[in-house]
C-alpha cells in the first residue's frame, strides 16, 4: 500500500483515483436527482412513475456496464474516456434542461444517460489494472476504484446544500452535477495511454 502513495507510482495512483471518482460523484451528486424530480412532477397522480424512471435508467445502465471495456478496446483508453465523459455530460444536461418528467422524450433520455454513464464502469476495470505493475496491481486498482466512494459522500452532501441554495430546483442541481462529468474530458489527457502495451 505504501508503494502506491510515493513516487514513482503516486502519480498513477492519483490519476486512477480521479478517473474512478468522476463517474461515482457524477452519478450520486448529479444524475440521480432525476428520481426525486420525477416523483415531484408525477405526484400522487402517477405514484409509480418514479419506479418507471429508475427502471429505464437501470436498463440502460445494465447494457452500458457490459459495453465499457469493448468501447475502450475499440477506441483506445483516452479517446473512449473522453467520449464517455462528453456523452454523459451532454445527456445529463439534456435530461435536466431539454426535457422533463412525464414528457415523451424523458424516458428515452434517461435510458440513454444510464447506458452512456455506466460505460465508465466497464472501462475502469480494464484500465485501472493497466496503471500498476503486477506486484501492486490488485491493490492499486482497488484503491483507485474505491477511494472515489469517499468523494461521493462529500459530493452528495455538497449537492444537497447546492439544492437548497438553488431553491429546490432539480433541473438546476442536475445541470450543475453534469459538470462533474465534464472534468473527465480534461482529466483523461493527464493519464498514461496504456492501450496496446504488455502488462
mmCIF file of C-alpha atoms in Angstrom:
data_model
loop_
_atom_site.group_PDB
_atom_site.id
_atom_site.type_symbol
_atom_site.label_atom_id
_atom_site.label_comp_id
_atom_site.label_asym_id
_atom_site.label_seq_id
_atom_site.Cartn_x
_atom_site.Cartn_y
_atom_site.Cartn_z
ATOM 1 C CA UNK A 1 0.000 0.000 0.000
ATOM 2 C CA UNK A 2 2.794 2.402 0.864
ATOM 3 C CA UNK A 3 4.332 2.000 -2.579
ATOM 4 C CA UNK A 4 1.169 3.368 -4.200
ATOM 5 C CA UNK A 5 1.458 6.675 -2.366
ATOM 6 C CA UNK A 6 5.080 7.505 -3.132
ATOM 7 C CA UNK A 7 6.981 8.009 -6.388
ATOM 8 C CA UNK A 8 7.082 6.592 -8.971
ATOM 9 C CA UNK A 9 3.537 5.181 -8.564
ATOM 10 C CA UNK A 10 1.994 8.132 -6.710
ATOM 11 C CA UNK A 11 1.052 9.947 -9.924
ATOM 12 C CA UNK A 12 -0.617 6.846 -11.371
ATOM 13 C CA UNK A 13 -2.495 6.240 -8.121
ATOM 14 C CA UNK A 14 -3.819 9.807 -8.059
ATOM 15 C CA UNK A 15 -4.842 9.629 -11.727
ATOM 16 C CA UNK A 16 -6.635 6.342 -11.088
ATOM 17 C CA UNK A 17 -8.454 7.834 -8.100
ATOM 18 C CA UNK A 18 -9.517 10.885 -10.126
ATOM 19 C CA UNK A 19 -10.726 8.883 -13.133
ATOM 20 C CA UNK A 20 -12.685 6.472 -10.931
ATOM 21 C CA UNK A 21 -14.142 9.238 -8.736
ATOM 22 C CA UNK A 22 -15.645 11.281 -11.566
ATOM 23 C CA UNK A 23 -18.381 8.801 -12.571
ATOM 24 C CA UNK A 24 -19.175 7.908 -8.960
ATOM 25 C CA UNK A 25 -19.545 11.510 -7.849
ATOM 26 C CA UNK A 26 -21.325 12.438 -11.078
ATOM 27 C CA UNK A 27 -23.910 9.713 -10.593
ATOM 28 C CA UNK A 28 -24.728 10.277 -6.942
ATOM 29 C CA UNK A 29 -24.257 14.049 -6.739
ATOM 30 C CA UNK A 30 -25.672 14.798 -10.194
ATOM 31 C CA UNK A 31 -27.671 12.468 -12.364
ATOM 32 C CA UNK A 32 -29.544 10.597 -9.609
ATOM 33 C CA UNK A 33 -31.551 13.763 -8.908
ATOM 34 C CA UNK A 34 -33.779 12.578 -11.780
ATOM 35 C CA UNK A 35 -35.572 10.144 -9.456
ATOM 36 C CA UNK A 36 -36.869 12.599 -6.816
ATOM 37 C CA UNK A 37 -37.566 15.095 -9.615
ATOM 38 C CA UNK A 38 -39.718 12.505 -11.384
ATOM 39 C CA UNK A 39 -41.518 11.813 -8.106
ATOM 40 C CA UNK A 40 -42.147 15.512 -7.518
ATOM 41 C CA UNK A 41 -43.502 16.145 -11.019
ATOM 42 C CA UNK A 42 -45.597 12.974 -11.187
ATOM 43 C CA UNK A 43 -47.031 13.456 -7.702
ATOM 44 C CA UNK A 44 -49.975 11.459 -6.424
ATOM 45 C CA UNK A 45 -51.493 11.253 -9.911
ATOM 46 C CA UNK A 46 -48.727 8.866 -11.082
ATOM 47 C CA UNK A 47 -47.408 7.140 -7.932
ATOM 48 C CA UNK A 48 -45.377 4.514 -9.832
ATOM 49 C CA UNK A 49 -43.628 6.925 -12.187
ATOM 50 C CA UNK A 50 -40.524 7.215 -10.020
ATOM 51 C CA UNK A 51 -40.026 3.441 -10.244
ATOM 52 C CA UNK A 52 -40.539 3.521 -14.013
ATOM 53 C CA UNK A 53 -37.844 6.193 -14.350
ATOM 54 C CA UNK A 54 -35.431 4.185 -12.213
ATOM 55 C CA UNK A 55 -36.227 1.082 -14.277
ATOM 56 C CA UNK A 56 -35.467 2.799 -17.580
ATOM 57 C CA UNK A 57 -32.203 4.118 -16.172
ATOM 58 C CA UNK A 58 -31.274 0.675 -14.798
ATOM 59 C CA UNK A 59 -31.965 -0.996 -18.152
ATOM 60 C CA UNK A 60 -29.614 1.427 -19.898
ATOM 61 C CA UNK A 61 -27.077 1.052 -17.098
ATOM 62 C CA UNK A 62 -27.088 -2.730 -17.358
ATOM 63 C CA UNK A 63 -26.306 -2.591 -21.057
ATOM 64 C CA UNK A 64 -23.736 0.173 -20.646
ATOM 65 C CA UNK A 65 -21.762 -1.578 -17.945
ATOM 66 C CA UNK A 66 -21.213 -4.565 -20.235
ATOM 67 C CA UNK A 67 -20.005 -2.428 -23.144
ATOM 68 C CA UNK A 68 -17.459 -0.109 -21.489
ATOM 69 C CA UNK A 69 -14.429 -2.390 -21.880
ATOM 70 C CA UNK A 70 -15.244 -3.061 -25.534
ATOM 71 C CA UNK A 71 -15.553 0.656 -26.234
ATOM 72 C CA UNK A 72 -12.166 1.215 -24.561
ATOM 73 C CA UNK A 73 -10.641 -1.548 -26.682
ATOM 74 C CA UNK A 74 -12.098 -0.270 -29.952
ATOM 75 C CA UNK A 75 -11.465 3.453 -29.470
ATOM 76 C CA UNK A 76 -8.449 3.433 -27.168
ATOM 77 C CA UNK A 77 -8.334 4.259 -23.472
ATOM 78 C CA UNK A 78 -8.051 8.034 -23.652
ATOM 79 C CA UNK A 79 -10.386 8.630 -26.574
ATOM 80 C CA UNK A 80 -13.092 6.391 -25.127
ATOM 81 C CA UNK A 81 -12.965 8.013 -21.668
ATOM 82 C CA UNK A 82 -13.129 11.448 -23.288
ATOM 83 C CA UNK A 83 -16.137 10.459 -25.412
ATOM 84 C CA UNK A 84 -17.908 8.764 -22.496
ATOM 85 C CA UNK A 85 -17.379 11.930 -20.417
ATOM 86 C CA UNK A 86 -18.622 14.120 -23.264
ATOM 87 C CA UNK A 87 -21.661 11.926 -23.901
ATOM 88 C CA UNK A 88 -22.575 11.677 -20.230
ATOM 89 C CA UNK A 89 -22.228 15.432 -19.757
ATOM 90 C CA UNK A 90 -24.441 16.122 -22.780
ATOM 91 C CA UNK A 91 -27.079 13.532 -21.857
ATOM 92 C CA UNK A 92 -27.225 14.626 -18.218
ATOM 93 C CA UNK A 93 -27.649 18.249 -19.267
ATOM 94 C CA UNK A 94 -30.314 17.189 -21.775
ATOM 95 C CA UNK A 95 -32.119 15.172 -19.106
ATOM 96 C CA UNK A 96 -32.362 18.169 -16.787
ATOM 97 C CA UNK A 97 -32.601 21.061 -19.246
ATOM 98 C CA UNK A 98 -34.178 19.847 -22.502
ATOM 99 C CA UNK A 99 -36.882 17.526 -21.222
ATOM 100 C CA UNK A 100 -38.793 16.845 -18.003
ATOM 101 C CA UNK A 101 -40.627 14.018 -16.249
ATOM 102 C CA UNK A 102 -43.863 12.911 -17.938
ATOM 103 C CA UNK A 103 -42.752 14.334 -21.303
ATOM 104 C CA UNK A 104 -42.469 11.747 -24.068
ATOM 105 C CA UNK A 105 -38.757 12.431 -24.507
ATOM 106 C CA UNK A 106 -37.830 11.998 -20.850
ATOM 107 C CA UNK A 107 -37.644 8.210 -20.526
ATOM 108 C CA UNK A 108 -35.570 7.714 -23.717
ATOM 109 C CA UNK A 109 -33.081 10.327 -22.468
ATOM 110 C CA UNK A 110 -32.998 8.647 -19.033
ATOM 111 C CA UNK A 111 -32.289 5.302 -20.731
ATOM 112 C CA UNK A 112 -29.517 6.803 -22.893
ATOM 113 C CA UNK A 113 -27.974 8.600 -19.924
ATOM 114 C CA UNK A 114 -27.914 5.361 -17.948
ATOM 115 C CA UNK A 115 -26.326 3.493 -20.855
ATOM 116 C CA UNK A 116 -23.577 6.045 -21.527
ATOM 117 C CA UNK A 117 -22.887 6.955 -17.879
ATOM 118 C CA UNK A 118 -22.249 3.334 -16.928
ATOM 119 C CA UNK A 119 -19.798 2.734 -19.756
ATOM 120 C CA UNK A 120 -17.331 4.096 -17.197
ATOM 121 C CA UNK A 121 -17.873 1.003 -15.037
ATOM 122 C CA UNK A 122 -16.819 -1.314 -17.833
ATOM 123 C CA UNK A 123 -13.938 0.990 -18.799
ATOM 124 C CA UNK A 124 -12.464 1.271 -15.295
ATOM 125 C CA UNK A 125 -11.892 -2.474 -14.650
ATOM 126 C CA UNK A 126 -9.978 -2.632 -17.924
ATOM 127 C CA UNK A 127 -7.870 0.492 -17.446
ATOM 128 C CA UNK A 128 -7.119 0.680 -13.731
ATOM 129 C CA UNK A 129 -5.104 -2.589 -13.555
ATOM 130 C CA UNK A 130 -3.057 -1.387 -16.534
ATOM 131 C CA UNK A 131 -1.772 1.543 -14.472
ATOM 132 C CA UNK A 132 0.106 -0.611 -11.982
ATOM 133 C CA UNK A 133 2.887 -3.222 -12.039
ATOM 134 C CA UNK A 134 1.956 -6.785 -11.132
ATOM 135 C CA UNK A 135 3.176 -6.594 -7.527
ATOM 136 C CA UNK A 136 0.632 -3.883 -6.652
ATOM 137 C CA UNK A 137 -1.923 -4.278 -9.438
ATOM 138 C CA UNK A 138 -4.871 -5.540 -7.389
ATOM 139 C CA UNK A 139 -4.224 -3.115 -4.530
ATOM 140 C CA UNK A 140 -3.717 -0.168 -6.871
ATOM 141 C CA UNK A 141 -6.867 -0.847 -8.876
ATOM 142 C CA UNK A 142 -8.850 -1.414 -5.668
ATOM 143 C CA UNK A 143 -7.626 1.767 -4.023
ATOM 144 C CA UNK A 144 -8.309 3.823 -7.158
ATOM 145 C CA UNK A 145 -11.802 2.417 -7.633
ATOM 146 C CA UNK A 146 -12.924 2.616 -4.030
ATOM 147 C CA UNK A 147 -11.336 5.894 -2.960
ATOM 148 C CA UNK A 148 -13.974 7.691 -5.009
ATOM 149 C CA UNK A 149 -16.647 6.473 -2.641
ATOM 150 C CA UNK A 150 -15.365 8.946 -0.033
ATOM 151 C CA UNK A 151 -15.577 11.701 -2.639
ATOM 152 C CA UNK A 152 -19.082 10.547 -3.454
ATOM 153 C CA UNK A 153 -20.178 11.011 0.151
ATOM 154 C CA UNK A 154 -18.814 14.558 0.118
ATOM 155 C CA UNK A 155 -20.371 15.193 -3.288
ATOM 156 C CA UNK A 156 -23.800 14.121 -2.094
ATOM 157 C CA UNK A 157 -23.585 16.439 0.918
ATOM 158 C CA UNK A 158 -22.414 19.342 -1.244
ATOM 159 C CA UNK A 159 -25.081 18.741 -3.877
ATOM 160 C CA UNK A 160 -27.715 18.642 -1.124
ATOM 161 C CA UNK A 161 -26.546 22.044 0.085
ATOM 162 C CA UNK A 162 -26.479 23.283 -3.514
ATOM 163 C CA UNK A 163 -30.034 22.002 -3.988
ATOM 164 C CA UNK A 164 -31.132 24.184 -1.069
ATOM 165 C CA UNK A 165 -29.191 27.203 -2.381
ATOM 166 C CA UNK A 166 -30.857 26.797 -5.780
ATOM 167 C CA UNK A 167 -34.308 26.934 -4.226
ATOM 168 C CA UNK A 168 -35.013 23.214 -4.517
ATOM 169 C CA UNK A 169 -34.662 23.191 -8.300
ATOM 170 C CA UNK A 170 -33.969 19.667 -9.567
ATOM 171 C CA UNK A 171 -33.172 20.847 -13.107
ATOM 172 C CA UNK A 172 -30.557 23.299 -11.825
ATOM 173 C CA UNK A 173 -28.834 20.965 -9.356
ATOM 174 C CA UNK A 174 -28.837 18.209 -12.000
ATOM 175 C CA UNK A 175 -27.276 20.536 -14.557
ATOM 176 C CA UNK A 176 -24.562 21.581 -12.106
ATOM 177 C CA UNK A 177 -23.955 17.921 -11.321
ATOM 178 C CA UNK A 178 -23.486 17.203 -15.022
ATOM 179 C CA UNK A 179 -20.400 19.406 -14.956
ATOM 180 C CA UNK A 180 -18.640 16.802 -12.794
ATOM 181 C CA UNK A 181 -18.592 14.524 -15.841
ATOM 182 C CA UNK A 182 -17.066 17.334 -17.898
ATOM 183 C CA UNK A 183 -13.994 17.238 -15.634
ATOM 184 C CA UNK A 184 -13.300 13.809 -17.129
ATOM 185 C CA UNK A 185 -12.804 15.321 -20.576
ATOM 186 C CA UNK A 186 -9.817 17.220 -19.179
ATOM 187 C CA UNK A 187 -8.511 14.711 -16.639
ATOM 188 C CA UNK A 188 -8.058 11.855 -19.111
ATOM 189 C CA UNK A 189 -5.351 13.698 -21.059
ATOM 190 C CA UNK A 190 -3.084 13.559 -17.991
ATOM 191 C CA UNK A 191 -3.466 9.781 -17.788
ATOM 192 C CA UNK A 192 -0.951 7.360 -19.306
ATOM 193 C CA UNK A 193 -2.036 5.707 -22.543
ATOM 194 C CA UNK A 194 -1.817 2.019 -21.697
ATOM 195 C CA UNK A 195 -3.519 0.607 -24.781
ATOM 196 C CA UNK A 196 -1.545 -1.993 -26.715
ATOM 197 C CA UNK A 197 1.152 -2.301 -24.046
ATOM 198 C CA UNK A 198 2.104 -5.534 -22.333
ATOM 199 C CA UNK A 199 1.228 -5.641 -18.665
#
